[in-house]
């Protein structure tokens, strides 16, 4: 597997509370191991609280606040799941706009589990093939997306590549596809 160009900046967008810890940490580690630069972006400063399903997990320090960044600052975006995480993010107008910027700029977006809820809110799923946690199927279909039950889906329909997976068990394929996508991009900072 090839590695991304050194210094590839990847935004990981999470709410102040509720991101599924393993869906944040495993892709983060994969990006860092491959020579990329993961950046934790949230709607507030200070630490964010991750969860292991319904139990509190570790806290992680925010690197940047969504109000102070744009898609131009990054090469790709990762949207971890957890039920509360995307549900909080979809109610924050700036977070929704930040996500939409990546699609408008044609930059890769990787999303897992419940993460697609913010994509529904951003209005970027029409005509796109995607997977997620099964309970999001109706929301995705109602937003114009084509929902499928697969470990990993790569949708190259529109200016942006969309990678999606269903759940933590899919993380090995998700992380491998994320690193491969970063390696294939010709974007330079």
PDB file of C-alpha atoms in Angstrom:
ATOM      1  CA  UNK A   1       0.000   0.000   0.000  1.00  0.00           C
ATOM      2  CA  UNK A   2       1.356   3.409  -0.875  1.00  0.00           C
ATOM      3  CA  UNK A   3       1.541   6.172   1.690  1.00  0.00           C
ATOM      4  CA  UNK A   4       0.101   9.678   1.538  1.00  0.00           C
ATOM      5  CA  UNK A   5       2.435  12.546   0.831  1.00  0.00           C
ATOM      6  CA  UNK A   6       4.109  13.658   4.034  1.00  0.00           C
ATOM      7  CA  UNK A   7       2.146  16.228   5.939  1.00  0.00           C
ATOM      8  CA  UNK A   8      -1.275  15.463   4.421  1.00  0.00           C
ATOM      9  CA  UNK A   9      -3.617  17.299   6.783  1.00  0.00           C
ATOM     10  CA  UNK A  10      -6.765  15.384   7.669  1.00  0.00           C
ATOM     11  CA  UNK A  11      -9.540  17.006   9.714  1.00  0.00           C
ATOM     12  CA  UNK A  12     -11.357  14.752  12.181  1.00  0.00           C
ATOM     13  CA  UNK A  13     -14.613  16.541  13.037  1.00  0.00           C
ATOM     14  CA  UNK A  14     -16.221  15.635  16.360  1.00  0.00           C
ATOM     15  CA  UNK A  15     -18.757  17.143  18.736  1.00  0.00           C
ATOM     16  CA  UNK A  16     -17.771  18.052  22.306  1.00  0.00           C
ATOM     17  CA  UNK A  17     -19.238  14.751  23.485  1.00  0.00           C
ATOM     18  CA  UNK A  18     -20.252  11.453  21.966  1.00  0.00           C
ATOM     19  CA  UNK A  19     -17.771  10.352  19.287  1.00  0.00           C
ATOM     20  CA  UNK A  20     -17.254   6.598  19.213  1.00  0.00           C
ATOM     21  CA  UNK A  21     -13.678   6.381  20.492  1.00  0.00           C
ATOM     22  CA  UNK A  22     -12.413   3.574  18.268  1.00  0.00           C
ATOM     23  CA  UNK A  23     -13.898   5.266  15.184  1.00  0.00           C
ATOM     24  CA  UNK A  24     -11.804   8.323  16.050  1.00  0.00           C
ATOM     25  CA  UNK A  25      -8.586   6.678  17.237  1.00  0.00           C
ATOM     26  CA  UNK A  26      -8.122   3.901  14.658  1.00  0.00           C
ATOM     27  CA  UNK A  27      -8.380   6.128  11.548  1.00  0.00           C
ATOM     28  CA  UNK A  28      -6.300   8.767  13.381  1.00  0.00           C
ATOM     29  CA  UNK A  29      -3.521   6.240  13.997  1.00  0.00           C
ATOM     30  CA  UNK A  30      -3.711   4.988  10.404  1.00  0.00           C
ATOM     31  CA  UNK A  31      -3.293   8.506   9.028  1.00  0.00           C
ATOM     32  CA  UNK A  32      -0.421   9.266  11.431  1.00  0.00           C
ATOM     33  CA  UNK A  33       1.365   5.930  10.714  1.00  0.00           C
ATOM     34  CA  UNK A  34       1.168   6.695   7.006  1.00  0.00           C
ATOM     35  CA  UNK A  35       2.851  10.069   7.488  1.00  0.00           C
ATOM     36  CA  UNK A  36      -0.260  12.236   7.465  1.00  0.00           C
ATOM     37  CA  UNK A  37      -1.146  14.922   9.983  1.00  0.00           C
ATOM     38  CA  UNK A  38      -4.477  14.290  11.745  1.00  0.00           C
ATOM     39  CA  UNK A  39      -6.108  17.397  13.253  1.00  0.00           C
ATOM     40  CA  UNK A  40      -8.948  17.241  15.788  1.00  0.00           C
ATOM     41  CA  UNK A  41     -11.603  19.831  14.934  1.00  0.00           C
ATOM     42  CA  UNK A  42     -14.647  20.486  17.111  1.00  0.00           C
ATOM     43  CA  UNK A  43     -17.304  23.090  17.704  1.00  0.00           C
ATOM     44  CA  UNK A  44     -15.711  24.196  21.000  1.00  0.00           C
ATOM     45  CA  UNK A  45     -12.259  24.455  22.546  1.00  0.00           C
ATOM     46  CA  UNK A  46     -10.967  22.195  25.272  1.00  0.00           C
ATOM     47  CA  UNK A  47     -11.154  18.421  25.496  1.00  0.00           C
ATOM     48  CA  UNK A  48     -13.846  16.347  23.809  1.00  0.00           C
ATOM     49  CA  UNK A  49     -15.342  13.299  25.486  1.00  0.00           C
ATOM     50  CA  UNK A  50     -15.286  10.080  23.463  1.00  0.00           C
ATOM     51  CA  UNK A  51     -17.425   7.057  24.231  1.00  0.00           C
ATOM     52  CA  UNK A  52     -17.116   3.286  24.000  1.00  0.00           C
ATOM     53  CA  UNK A  53     -20.709   2.682  22.943  1.00  0.00           C
ATOM     54  CA  UNK A  54     -22.631   4.118  25.937  1.00  0.00           C
ATOM     55  CA  UNK A  55     -19.712   4.252  28.388  1.00  0.00           C
ATOM     56  CA  UNK A  56     -17.432   7.264  28.738  1.00  0.00           C
ATOM     57  CA  UNK A  57     -14.059   6.703  27.147  1.00  0.00           C
ATOM     58  CA  UNK A  58     -11.011   8.923  26.907  1.00  0.00           C
ATOM     59  CA  UNK A  59     -10.904  12.660  26.413  1.00  0.00           C
ATOM     60  CA  UNK A  60      -8.986  14.256  23.547  1.00  0.00           C
ATOM     61  CA  UNK A  61      -7.717  17.803  23.197  1.00  0.00           C
ATOM     62  CA  UNK A  62      -9.154  19.843  20.346  1.00  0.00           C
ATOM     63  CA  UNK A  63      -6.578  21.213  17.906  1.00  0.00           C
ATOM     64  CA  UNK A  64      -8.824  23.652  16.034  1.00  0.00           C
ATOM     65  CA  UNK A  65     -12.342  25.046  16.349  1.00  0.00           C
ATOM     66  CA  UNK A  66     -14.610  24.746  13.332  1.00  0.00           C
ATOM     67  CA  UNK A  67     -15.214  28.526  13.347  1.00  0.00           C
ATOM     68  CA  UNK A  68     -11.502  29.092  12.633  1.00  0.00           C
ATOM     69  CA  UNK A  69     -10.916  26.592   9.808  1.00  0.00           C
ATOM     70  CA  UNK A  70     -12.095  25.811   6.309  1.00  0.00           C
ATOM     71  CA  UNK A  71     -11.791  22.895   3.931  1.00  0.00           C
ATOM     72  CA  UNK A  72      -8.922  24.802   2.284  1.00  0.00           C
ATOM     73  CA  UNK A  73      -6.834  24.044   5.398  1.00  0.00           C
ATOM     74  CA  UNK A  74      -7.068  20.266   4.870  1.00  0.00           C
ATOM     75  CA  UNK A  75      -6.664  17.502   2.295  1.00  0.00           C
ATOM     76  CA  UNK A  76      -9.481  15.281   3.596  1.00  0.00           C
ATOM     77  CA  UNK A  77     -12.176  14.955   6.257  1.00  0.00           C
ATOM     78  CA  UNK A  78     -13.011  12.048   8.585  1.00  0.00           C
ATOM     79  CA  UNK A  79     -16.385  11.886  10.333  1.00  0.00           C
ATOM     80  CA  UNK A  80     -16.401   9.357  13.189  1.00  0.00           C
ATOM     81  CA  UNK A  81     -19.685   7.942  14.379  1.00  0.00           C
ATOM     82  CA  UNK A  82     -21.228   7.408  17.755  1.00  0.00           C
ATOM     83  CA  UNK A  83     -24.918   8.182  18.054  1.00  0.00           C
ATOM     84  CA  UNK A  84     -24.553  11.505  19.900  1.00  0.00           C
ATOM     85  CA  UNK A  85     -21.611  12.837  17.868  1.00  0.00           C
ATOM     86  CA  UNK A  86     -23.230  13.408  14.451  1.00  0.00           C
ATOM     87  CA  UNK A  87     -26.553  14.233  16.078  1.00  0.00           C
ATOM     88  CA  UNK A  88     -24.888  17.186  17.854  1.00  0.00           C
ATOM     89  CA  UNK A  89     -22.866  18.215  14.809  1.00  0.00           C
ATOM     90  CA  UNK A  90     -25.899  18.320  12.514  1.00  0.00           C
ATOM     91  CA  UNK A  91     -27.452  21.019  14.702  1.00  0.00           C
ATOM     92  CA  UNK A  92     -24.400  23.292  14.402  1.00  0.00           C
ATOM     93  CA  UNK A  93     -24.617  25.387  11.240  1.00  0.00           C
ATOM     94  CA  UNK A  94     -20.871  25.995  11.022  1.00  0.00           C
ATOM     95  CA  UNK A  95     -20.082  22.265  11.346  1.00  0.00           C
ATOM     96  CA  UNK A  96     -22.591  21.485   8.598  1.00  0.00           C
ATOM     97  CA  UNK A  97     -21.108  24.200   6.365  1.00  0.00           C
ATOM     98  CA  UNK A  98     -17.581  22.883   7.058  1.00  0.00           C
ATOM     99  CA  UNK A  99     -18.607  19.407   5.873  1.00  0.00           C
ATOM    100  CA  UNK A 100     -20.307  20.826   2.769  1.00  0.00           C
ATOM    101  CA  UNK A 101     -17.099  22.755   1.921  1.00  0.00           C
ATOM    102  CA  UNK A 102     -15.196  19.470   1.485  1.00  0.00           C
ATOM    103  CA  UNK A 103     -17.737  18.216  -1.028  1.00  0.00           C
ATOM    104  CA  UNK A 104     -17.763  21.537  -2.896  1.00  0.00           C
ATOM    105  CA  UNK A 105     -13.941  21.528  -2.987  1.00  0.00           C
ATOM    106  CA  UNK A 106     -13.798  17.952  -4.299  1.00  0.00           C
ATOM    107  CA  UNK A 107     -11.839  16.657  -1.323  1.00  0.00           C
ATOM    108  CA  UNK A 108     -12.186  13.122   0.080  1.00  0.00           C
ATOM    109  CA  UNK A 109     -14.609  12.541   2.937  1.00  0.00           C
ATOM    110  CA  UNK A 110     -14.583   9.347   5.023  1.00  0.00           C
ATOM    111  CA  UNK A 111     -17.521   8.556   7.310  1.00  0.00           C
ATOM    112  CA  UNK A 112     -18.420   5.612   9.513  1.00  0.00           C
ATOM    113  CA  UNK A 113     -21.379   4.275  11.485  1.00  0.00           C
ATOM    114  CA  UNK A 114     -23.791   7.094  12.506  1.00  0.00           C
ATOM    115  CA  UNK A 115     -21.518   9.761  10.955  1.00  0.00           C
ATOM    116  CA  UNK A 116     -23.663  10.121   7.795  1.00  0.00           C
ATOM    117  CA  UNK A 117     -26.311  11.999   9.784  1.00  0.00           C
ATOM    118  CA  UNK A 118     -24.309  15.180   9.280  1.00  0.00           C
ATOM    119  CA  UNK A 119     -24.120  14.395   5.536  1.00  0.00           C
ATOM    120  CA  UNK A 120     -27.917  14.209   5.473  1.00  0.00           C
ATOM    121  CA  UNK A 121     -28.059  17.648   7.087  1.00  0.00           C
ATOM    122  CA  UNK A 122     -25.428  19.034   4.705  1.00  0.00           C
ATOM    123  CA  UNK A 123     -27.530  17.963   1.719  1.00  0.00           C
ATOM    124  CA  UNK A 124     -24.663  16.152  -0.037  1.00  0.00           C
ATOM    125  CA  UNK A 125     -26.042  12.620  -0.446  1.00  0.00           C
ATOM    126  CA  UNK A 126     -28.251  12.954  -3.531  1.00  0.00           C
ATOM    127  CA  UNK A 127     -27.104  10.391  -6.089  1.00  0.00           C
ATOM    128  CA  UNK A 128     -24.377   8.977  -3.840  1.00  0.00           C
ATOM    129  CA  UNK A 129     -23.905   5.332  -2.851  1.00  0.00           C
ATOM    130  CA  UNK A 130     -23.159   4.973   0.874  1.00  0.00           C
ATOM    131  CA  UNK A 131     -23.285   2.607   3.814  1.00  0.00           C
ATOM    132  CA  UNK A 132     -23.804   3.297   7.519  1.00  0.00           C
ATOM    133  CA  UNK A 133     -25.169   1.833  10.696  1.00  0.00           C
ATOM    134  CA  UNK A 134     -28.453   0.208   9.525  1.00  0.00           C
ATOM    135  CA  UNK A 135     -30.746   2.573  11.460  1.00  0.00           C
ATOM    136  CA  UNK A 136     -29.692   5.473   9.193  1.00  0.00           C
ATOM    137  CA  UNK A 137     -30.951   3.788   6.036  1.00  0.00           C
ATOM    138  CA  UNK A 138     -34.270   5.663   5.854  1.00  0.00           C
ATOM    139  CA  UNK A 139     -32.628   9.034   6.524  1.00  0.00           C
ATOM    140  CA  UNK A 140     -30.037   8.414   3.802  1.00  0.00           C
ATOM    141  CA  UNK A 141     -32.632   7.242   1.261  1.00  0.00           C
ATOM    142  CA  UNK A 142     -34.870  10.227   2.087  1.00  0.00           C
ATOM    143  CA  UNK A 143     -31.852  12.494   1.461  1.00  0.00           C
ATOM    144  CA  UNK A 144     -31.444  11.001  -2.023  1.00  0.00           C
ATOM    145  CA  UNK A 145     -28.626   8.584  -1.255  1.00  0.00           C
ATOM    146  CA  UNK A 146     -28.420   4.927  -2.244  1.00  0.00           C
ATOM    147  CA  UNK A 147     -27.920   2.944   0.976  1.00  0.00           C
ATOM    148  CA  UNK A 148     -26.162  -0.431   0.798  1.00  0.00           C
ATOM    149  CA  UNK A 149     -25.111  -2.901   3.481  1.00  0.00           C
ATOM    150  CA  UNK A 150     -21.408  -3.385   2.724  1.00  0.00           C
ATOM    151  CA  UNK A 151     -18.199  -3.261   4.764  1.00  0.00           C
ATOM    152  CA  UNK A 152     -16.773  -0.414   2.689  1.00  0.00           C
ATOM    153  CA  UNK A 153     -18.245   1.753  -0.045  1.00  0.00           C
ATOM    154  CA  UNK A 154     -16.198   4.075  -2.248  1.00  0.00           C
ATOM    155  CA  UNK A 155     -18.424   6.494  -4.144  1.00  0.00           C
ATOM    156  CA  UNK A 156     -16.779   8.517  -6.874  1.00  0.00           C
ATOM    157  CA  UNK A 157     -19.860  10.374  -8.123  1.00  0.00           C
ATOM    158  CA  UNK A 158     -19.398  14.078  -7.895  1.00  0.00           C
ATOM    159  CA  UNK A 159     -16.403  16.225  -7.261  1.00  0.00           C
ATOM    160  CA  UNK A 160     -15.649  14.486  -3.960  1.00  0.00           C
ATOM    161  CA  UNK A 161     -14.752  10.870  -3.132  1.00  0.00           C
ATOM    162  CA  UNK A 162     -16.916   9.479  -0.335  1.00  0.00           C
ATOM    163  CA  UNK A 163     -15.683   6.501   1.699  1.00  0.00           C
ATOM    164  CA  UNK A 164     -18.118   4.904   4.128  1.00  0.00           C
ATOM    165  CA  UNK A 165     -18.303   1.942   6.497  1.00  0.00           C
ATOM    166  CA  UNK A 166     -20.991   0.547   8.777  1.00  0.00           C
ATOM    167  CA  UNK A 167     -19.458  -0.079  12.194  1.00  0.00           C
ATOM    168  CA  UNK A 168     -16.286  -0.561  14.257  1.00  0.00           C
ATOM    169  CA  UNK A 169     -15.810  -4.099  12.881  1.00  0.00           C
ATOM    170  CA  UNK A 170     -15.271  -2.482   9.457  1.00  0.00           C
ATOM    171  CA  UNK A 171     -12.397  -0.277  10.655  1.00  0.00           C
ATOM    172  CA  UNK A 172      -9.548  -2.316   9.099  1.00  0.00           C
ATOM    173  CA  UNK A 173     -11.048  -1.880   5.594  1.00  0.00           C
ATOM    174  CA  UNK A 174     -12.052   1.719   6.343  1.00  0.00           C
ATOM    175  CA  UNK A 175      -8.571   2.724   7.510  1.00  0.00           C
ATOM    176  CA  UNK A 176      -6.864   0.965   4.602  1.00  0.00           C
ATOM    177  CA  UNK A 177      -9.143   2.714   2.086  1.00  0.00           C
ATOM    178  CA  UNK A 178      -8.619   6.103   3.779  1.00  0.00           C
ATOM    179  CA  UNK A 179      -4.828   5.822   3.596  1.00  0.00           C
ATOM    180  CA  UNK A 180      -4.995   4.579  -0.008  1.00  0.00           C
ATOM    181  CA  UNK A 181      -7.252   7.498  -0.969  1.00  0.00           C
ATOM    182  CA  UNK A 182      -4.891  10.020   0.613  1.00  0.00           C
ATOM    183  CA  UNK A 183      -1.993   8.435  -1.268  1.00  0.00           C
ATOM    184  CA  UNK A 184      -3.841   8.712  -4.581  1.00  0.00           C
ATOM    185  CA  UNK A 185      -4.752  12.389  -4.266  1.00  0.00           C
ATOM    186  CA  UNK A 186      -2.708  14.934  -6.183  1.00  0.00           C
ATOM    187  CA  UNK A 187      -3.631  17.781  -3.864  1.00  0.00           C
ATOM    188  CA  UNK A 188      -0.684  19.703  -2.427  1.00  0.00           C
ATOM    189  CA  UNK A 189      -0.589  22.239   0.342  1.00  0.00           C
TER     190      UNK A 189
END
